[in-house]
Coordinates of C-alpha atoms and ligand atoms in Angstrom, one line a residue:
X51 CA -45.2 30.0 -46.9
X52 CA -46.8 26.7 -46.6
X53 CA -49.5 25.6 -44.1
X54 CA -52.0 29.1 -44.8
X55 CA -54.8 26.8 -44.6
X56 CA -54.0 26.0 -41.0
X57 CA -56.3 28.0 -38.5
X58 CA -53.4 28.1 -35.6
X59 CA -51.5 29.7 -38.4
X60 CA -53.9 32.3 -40.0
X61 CA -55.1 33.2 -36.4
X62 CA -51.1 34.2 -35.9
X63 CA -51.3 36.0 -38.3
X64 CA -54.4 38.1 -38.3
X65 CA -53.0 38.5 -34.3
X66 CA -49.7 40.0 -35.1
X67 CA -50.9 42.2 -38.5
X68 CA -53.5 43.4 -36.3
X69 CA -56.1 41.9 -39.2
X70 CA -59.6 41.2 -39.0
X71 CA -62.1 40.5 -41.9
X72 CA -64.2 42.4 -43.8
X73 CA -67.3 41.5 -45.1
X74 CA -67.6 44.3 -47.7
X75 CA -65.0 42.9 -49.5
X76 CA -65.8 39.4 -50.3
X77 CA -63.3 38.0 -47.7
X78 CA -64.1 34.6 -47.2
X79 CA -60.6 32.6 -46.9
X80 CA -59.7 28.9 -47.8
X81 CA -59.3 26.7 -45.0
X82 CA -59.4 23.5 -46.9
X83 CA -56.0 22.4 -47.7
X84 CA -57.1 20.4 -51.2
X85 CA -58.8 23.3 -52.6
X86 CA -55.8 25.7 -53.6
X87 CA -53.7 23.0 -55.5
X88 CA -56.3 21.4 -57.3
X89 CA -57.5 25.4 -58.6
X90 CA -53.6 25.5 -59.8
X91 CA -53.5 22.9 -61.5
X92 CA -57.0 22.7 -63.6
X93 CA -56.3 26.6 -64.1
X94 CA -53.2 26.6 -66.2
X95 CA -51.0 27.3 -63.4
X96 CA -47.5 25.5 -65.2
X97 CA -44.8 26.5 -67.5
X98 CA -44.6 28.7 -69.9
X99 CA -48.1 30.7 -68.1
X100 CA -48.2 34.2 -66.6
X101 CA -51.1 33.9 -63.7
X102 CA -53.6 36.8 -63.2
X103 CA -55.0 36.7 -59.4
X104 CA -57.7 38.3 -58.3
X105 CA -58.2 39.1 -54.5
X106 CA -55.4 37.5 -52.4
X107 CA -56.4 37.3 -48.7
X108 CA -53.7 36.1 -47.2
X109 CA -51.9 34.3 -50.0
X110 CA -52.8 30.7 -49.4
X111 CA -53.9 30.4 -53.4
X112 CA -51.0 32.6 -54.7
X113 CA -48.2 30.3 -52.8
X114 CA -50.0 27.4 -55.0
X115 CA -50.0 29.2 -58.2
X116 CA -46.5 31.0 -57.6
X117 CA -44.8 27.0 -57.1
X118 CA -46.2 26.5 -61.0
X119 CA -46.3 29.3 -63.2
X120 CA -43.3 31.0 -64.5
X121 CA -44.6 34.3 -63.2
X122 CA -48.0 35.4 -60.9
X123 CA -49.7 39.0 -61.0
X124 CA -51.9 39.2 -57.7
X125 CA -54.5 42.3 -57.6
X126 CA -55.5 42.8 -53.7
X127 CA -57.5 45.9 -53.1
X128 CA -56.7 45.9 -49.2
X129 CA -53.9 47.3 -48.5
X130 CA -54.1 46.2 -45.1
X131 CA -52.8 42.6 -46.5
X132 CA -49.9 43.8 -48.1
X133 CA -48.0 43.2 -44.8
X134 CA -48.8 39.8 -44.5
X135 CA -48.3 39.3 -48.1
X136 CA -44.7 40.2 -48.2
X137 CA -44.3 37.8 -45.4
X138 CA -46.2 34.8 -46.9
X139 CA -44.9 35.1 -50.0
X140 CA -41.8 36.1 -49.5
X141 CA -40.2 33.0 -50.9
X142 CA -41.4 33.8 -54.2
X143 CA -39.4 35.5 -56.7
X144 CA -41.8 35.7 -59.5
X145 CA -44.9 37.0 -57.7
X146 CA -45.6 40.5 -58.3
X147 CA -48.6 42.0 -56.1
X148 CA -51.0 44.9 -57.2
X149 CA -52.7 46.8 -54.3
X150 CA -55.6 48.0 -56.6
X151 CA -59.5 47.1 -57.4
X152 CA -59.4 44.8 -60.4
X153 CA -62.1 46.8 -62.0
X154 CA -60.2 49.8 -62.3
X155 CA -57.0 48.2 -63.2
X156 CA -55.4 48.6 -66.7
X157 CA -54.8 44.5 -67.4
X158 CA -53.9 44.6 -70.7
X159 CA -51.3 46.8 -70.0
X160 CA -50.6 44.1 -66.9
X161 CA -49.9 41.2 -69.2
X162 CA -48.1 43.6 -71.9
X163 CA -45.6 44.6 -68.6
X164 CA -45.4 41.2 -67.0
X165 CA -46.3 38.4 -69.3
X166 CA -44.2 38.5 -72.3
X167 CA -43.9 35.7 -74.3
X168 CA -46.3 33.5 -71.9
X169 CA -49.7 32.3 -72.2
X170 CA -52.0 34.0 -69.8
X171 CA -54.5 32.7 -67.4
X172 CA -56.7 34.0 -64.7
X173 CA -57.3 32.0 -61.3
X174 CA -59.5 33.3 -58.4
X175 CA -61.4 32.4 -55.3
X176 CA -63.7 35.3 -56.2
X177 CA -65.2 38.1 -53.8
X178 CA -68.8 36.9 -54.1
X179 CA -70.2 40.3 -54.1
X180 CA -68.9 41.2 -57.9
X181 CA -68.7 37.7 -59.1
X182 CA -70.5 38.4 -63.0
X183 CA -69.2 41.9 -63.4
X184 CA -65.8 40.8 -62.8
X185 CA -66.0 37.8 -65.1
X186 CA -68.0 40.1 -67.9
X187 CA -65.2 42.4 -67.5
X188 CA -62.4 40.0 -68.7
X189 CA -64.6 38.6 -71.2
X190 CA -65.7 41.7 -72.7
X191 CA -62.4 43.4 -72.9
X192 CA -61.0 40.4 -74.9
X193 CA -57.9 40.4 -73.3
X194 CA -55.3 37.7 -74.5
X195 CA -56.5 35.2 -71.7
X196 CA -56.6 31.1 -72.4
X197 CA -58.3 30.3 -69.2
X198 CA -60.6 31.6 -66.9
X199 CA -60.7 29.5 -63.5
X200 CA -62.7 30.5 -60.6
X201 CA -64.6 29.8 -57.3
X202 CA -67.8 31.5 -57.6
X203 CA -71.2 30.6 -55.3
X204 CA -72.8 27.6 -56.8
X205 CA -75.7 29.2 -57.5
X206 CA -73.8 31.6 -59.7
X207 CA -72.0 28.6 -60.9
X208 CA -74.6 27.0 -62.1
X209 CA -76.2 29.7 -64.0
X210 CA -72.9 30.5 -66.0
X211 CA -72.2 27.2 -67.0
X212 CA -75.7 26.3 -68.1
X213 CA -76.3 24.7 -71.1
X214 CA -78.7 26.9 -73.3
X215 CA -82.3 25.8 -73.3
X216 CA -82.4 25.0 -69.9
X217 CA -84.0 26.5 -67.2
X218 CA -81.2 27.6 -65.3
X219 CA -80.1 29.8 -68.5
X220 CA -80.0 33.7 -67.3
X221 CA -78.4 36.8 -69.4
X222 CA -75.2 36.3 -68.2
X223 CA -75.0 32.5 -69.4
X224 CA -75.7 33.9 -73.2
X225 CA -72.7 36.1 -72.7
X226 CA -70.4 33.8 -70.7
X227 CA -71.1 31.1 -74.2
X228 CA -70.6 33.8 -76.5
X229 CA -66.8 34.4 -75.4
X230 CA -66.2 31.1 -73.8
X231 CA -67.1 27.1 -73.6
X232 CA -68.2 27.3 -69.8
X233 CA -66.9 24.1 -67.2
X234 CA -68.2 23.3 -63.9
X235 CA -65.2 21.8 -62.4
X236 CA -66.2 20.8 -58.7
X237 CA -68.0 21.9 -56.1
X238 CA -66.6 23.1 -52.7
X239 CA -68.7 23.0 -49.2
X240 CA -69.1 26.2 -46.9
X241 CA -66.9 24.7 -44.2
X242 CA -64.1 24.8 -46.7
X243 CA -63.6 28.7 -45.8
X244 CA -62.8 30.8 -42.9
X245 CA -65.7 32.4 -42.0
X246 CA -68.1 30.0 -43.6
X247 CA -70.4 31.6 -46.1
X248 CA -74.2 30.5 -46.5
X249 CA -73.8 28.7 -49.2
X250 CA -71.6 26.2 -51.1
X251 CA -69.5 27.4 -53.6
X252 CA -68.1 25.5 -56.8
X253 CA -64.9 25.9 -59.4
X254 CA -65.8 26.6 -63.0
X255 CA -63.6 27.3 -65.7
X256 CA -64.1 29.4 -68.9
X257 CA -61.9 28.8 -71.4
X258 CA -61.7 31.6 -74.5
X259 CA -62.3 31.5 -77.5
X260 CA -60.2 32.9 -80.0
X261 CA -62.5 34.1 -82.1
X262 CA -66.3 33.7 -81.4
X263 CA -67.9 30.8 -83.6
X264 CA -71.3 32.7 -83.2
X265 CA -72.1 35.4 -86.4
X266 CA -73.7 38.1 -84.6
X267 CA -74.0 41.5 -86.8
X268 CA -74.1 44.2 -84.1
X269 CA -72.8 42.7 -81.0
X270 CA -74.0 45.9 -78.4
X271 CA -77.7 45.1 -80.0
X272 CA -77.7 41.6 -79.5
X273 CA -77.0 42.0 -75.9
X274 CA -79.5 44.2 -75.2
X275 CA -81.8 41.5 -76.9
X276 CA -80.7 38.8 -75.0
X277 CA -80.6 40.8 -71.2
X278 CA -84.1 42.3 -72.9
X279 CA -85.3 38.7 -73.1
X280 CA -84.7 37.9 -69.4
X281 CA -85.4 41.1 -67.8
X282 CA -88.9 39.4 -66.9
X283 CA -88.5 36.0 -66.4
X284 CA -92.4 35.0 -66.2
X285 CA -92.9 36.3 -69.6
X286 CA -92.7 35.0 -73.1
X287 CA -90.1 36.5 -75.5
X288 CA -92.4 38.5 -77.2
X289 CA -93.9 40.0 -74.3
X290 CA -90.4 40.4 -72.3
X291 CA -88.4 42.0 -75.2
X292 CA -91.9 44.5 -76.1
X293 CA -91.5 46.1 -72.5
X294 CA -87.7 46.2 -72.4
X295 CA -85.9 47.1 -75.4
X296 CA -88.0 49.7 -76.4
X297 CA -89.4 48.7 -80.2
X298 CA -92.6 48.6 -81.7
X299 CA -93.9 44.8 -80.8
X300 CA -95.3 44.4 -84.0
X301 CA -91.7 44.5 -85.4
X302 CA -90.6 41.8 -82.6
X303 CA -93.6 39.6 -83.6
X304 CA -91.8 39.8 -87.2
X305 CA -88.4 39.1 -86.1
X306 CA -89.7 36.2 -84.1
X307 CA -91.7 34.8 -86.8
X308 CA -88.9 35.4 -89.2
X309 CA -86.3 33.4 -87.0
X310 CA -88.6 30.6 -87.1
X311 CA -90.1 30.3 -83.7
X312 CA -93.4 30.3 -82.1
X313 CA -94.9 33.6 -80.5
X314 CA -95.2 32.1 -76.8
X315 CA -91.6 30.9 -76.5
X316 CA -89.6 31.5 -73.5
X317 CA -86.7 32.9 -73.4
X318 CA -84.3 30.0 -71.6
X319 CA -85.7 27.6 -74.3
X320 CA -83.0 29.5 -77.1
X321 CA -80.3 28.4 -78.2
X322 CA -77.9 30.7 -78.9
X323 CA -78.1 30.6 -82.8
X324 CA -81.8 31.3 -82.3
X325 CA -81.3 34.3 -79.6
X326 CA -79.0 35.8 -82.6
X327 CA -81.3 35.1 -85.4
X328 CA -83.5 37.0 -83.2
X329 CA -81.5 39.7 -82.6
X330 CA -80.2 40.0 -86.6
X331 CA -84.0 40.3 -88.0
X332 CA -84.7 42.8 -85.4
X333 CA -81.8 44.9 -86.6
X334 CA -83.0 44.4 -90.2
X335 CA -86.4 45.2 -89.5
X336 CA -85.7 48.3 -87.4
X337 CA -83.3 49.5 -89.9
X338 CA -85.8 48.3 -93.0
Ligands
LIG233 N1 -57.6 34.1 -52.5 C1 -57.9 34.2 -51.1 C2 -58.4 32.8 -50.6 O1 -58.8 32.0 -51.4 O2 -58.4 32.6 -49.4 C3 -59.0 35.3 -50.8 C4 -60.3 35.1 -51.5 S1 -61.6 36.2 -50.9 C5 -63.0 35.3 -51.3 C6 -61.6 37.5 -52.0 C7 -60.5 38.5 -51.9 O3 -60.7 39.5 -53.0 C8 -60.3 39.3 -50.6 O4 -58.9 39.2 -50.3 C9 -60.7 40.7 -51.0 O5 -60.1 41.7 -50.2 C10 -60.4 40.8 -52.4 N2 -61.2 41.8 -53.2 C11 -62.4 42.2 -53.0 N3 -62.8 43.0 -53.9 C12 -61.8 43.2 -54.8 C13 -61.6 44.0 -55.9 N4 -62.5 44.8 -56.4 N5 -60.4 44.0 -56.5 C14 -59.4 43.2 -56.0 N6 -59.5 42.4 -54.9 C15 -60.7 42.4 -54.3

């Protein structure tokens, strides 16, 4: 159904699906008619790609990615939109909707059901409220994905696709570059959705990488180094990982001094060959 980013239409809608928003759930809808199409196409939506949605609302980015992909997977987890769903996208033919919470939702065994013989990519306007855990979670599971292209807040934006050594870095940015080359695509204003948040939002796209260029010798360990490292954010790394990750800080001091830096650097001034130099003398020295 065209024209979902018109409020005369949405309000019919919500009106005769007896619909009203919640705020628990993230449900911030677009009302700005450039934003869907441009998400579609930066995000892979074409031939020849099976499209993983996360969190419908009323369908307004699924019609876009439905007219372009050869075949769309949406995961809602209101099942009080599956009405209007079925109306507003009832024109398309290769649009298969979940009524599910992403997190607990089998996906590899989504794209192994739905997405033979495609490539795969994930597009959201994401519920703001589980923003990193969502994007961790199709990182972290390594699932067969190309692209990963999302409306997140800006301030969350900005923090996954910073470059390390900056002071925007956080935990999450080490782990978005581990598994991904990070792009902030464009930014989109408040008055672009229906209600308007408090803040701006922007699009970012992650795109995989097949295999990580980074040689990291226990990957659980050097994760709990890097969120060790930016548990306390005033700190210096010695001082931050000695009251987080629960080893001696003489041993940290050697691992430090071993990777080659100075005692009082901060954290968000690593790159991330030096967070895992880090993290690899640690291991060596603890296991010594
Ligand atoms: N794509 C629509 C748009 O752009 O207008 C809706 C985006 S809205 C920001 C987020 C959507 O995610 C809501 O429809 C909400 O119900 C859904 N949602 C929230 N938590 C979810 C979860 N854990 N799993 C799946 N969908 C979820």
């Amino acid at each position: 159904m065209e024209h979902l980013t018109d409020i005369g239409v949405i309000k019919d809608i919500f009106q005769r699906h007896g619909f009203s928003f919640s705020k628990t759930l993230g449900q911030n809808f677009l009302v700005n008619p450039s934003v869907c199409p441009r998400i579609a196409e930066m995000g892979n939506a074409k031939k020849g790609f099976g499209v993983i949605e996360i969190g419908t609302g009323i369908g307004v980015l699924t019609h876009e990615l439905a007219k372009r992909a050869d075949k769309v997977v949406a995961i809602e987890i209101d099942s009080r939109l599956l009405p209007v769903l079925e109306e507003t996208l009832s024109e398309h033919k290769n649009v298969t909707v979940i009524n599910a919470d992403v997190m607990e939702t089998d996906l590899r065994a989504v794209i192994e059901e739905h997405f033979q013989g495609m490539e795969v990519a994930v597009c959201a306007n994401l519920p703001y409220y589980i923003t990193s855990p969502i994007i961790m979670m199709l990182l972290e599971s390594r699932l067969p994905i190309s692209t990963i292209t999302v409306m997140v807040q800006k301030e969350a934006g900005t923090r996954l696709c910073a470059k390390m050594g900056t002071r925007d870095v956080g935990a999450v940015t080490a782990a978005v570059r581990y598994y991904s080359e990070p792009e902030l695509l464009f930014n989109v204003s408040r008055g672009s959705f229906m209600p308007a948040p408090n803040v701006d939002s922007c699009v970012i796209r992650l795109n995989v990488r097949k295999d990580s260029e980074y040689k990291v010798e226990d990957e659980k360990f050097f994760f709990k180094v890097v969120r060790g490292a930016f548990s306390q954010r005033r700190k210096n790394l010695l001082n931050s990982l000695s009251s987080s990750i629960g080893v001696e800080k003489a041993k940290i001091a050697q691992a430090v001094e071993n990777a080659g830096l100075s005692a009082n650097v901060r954290p968000e001034q690593l790159t991330m060959e030096q967070f895992i130099d880090v993290a690899n003398e640690l291991k060596v020295i603890i296991e010594g």
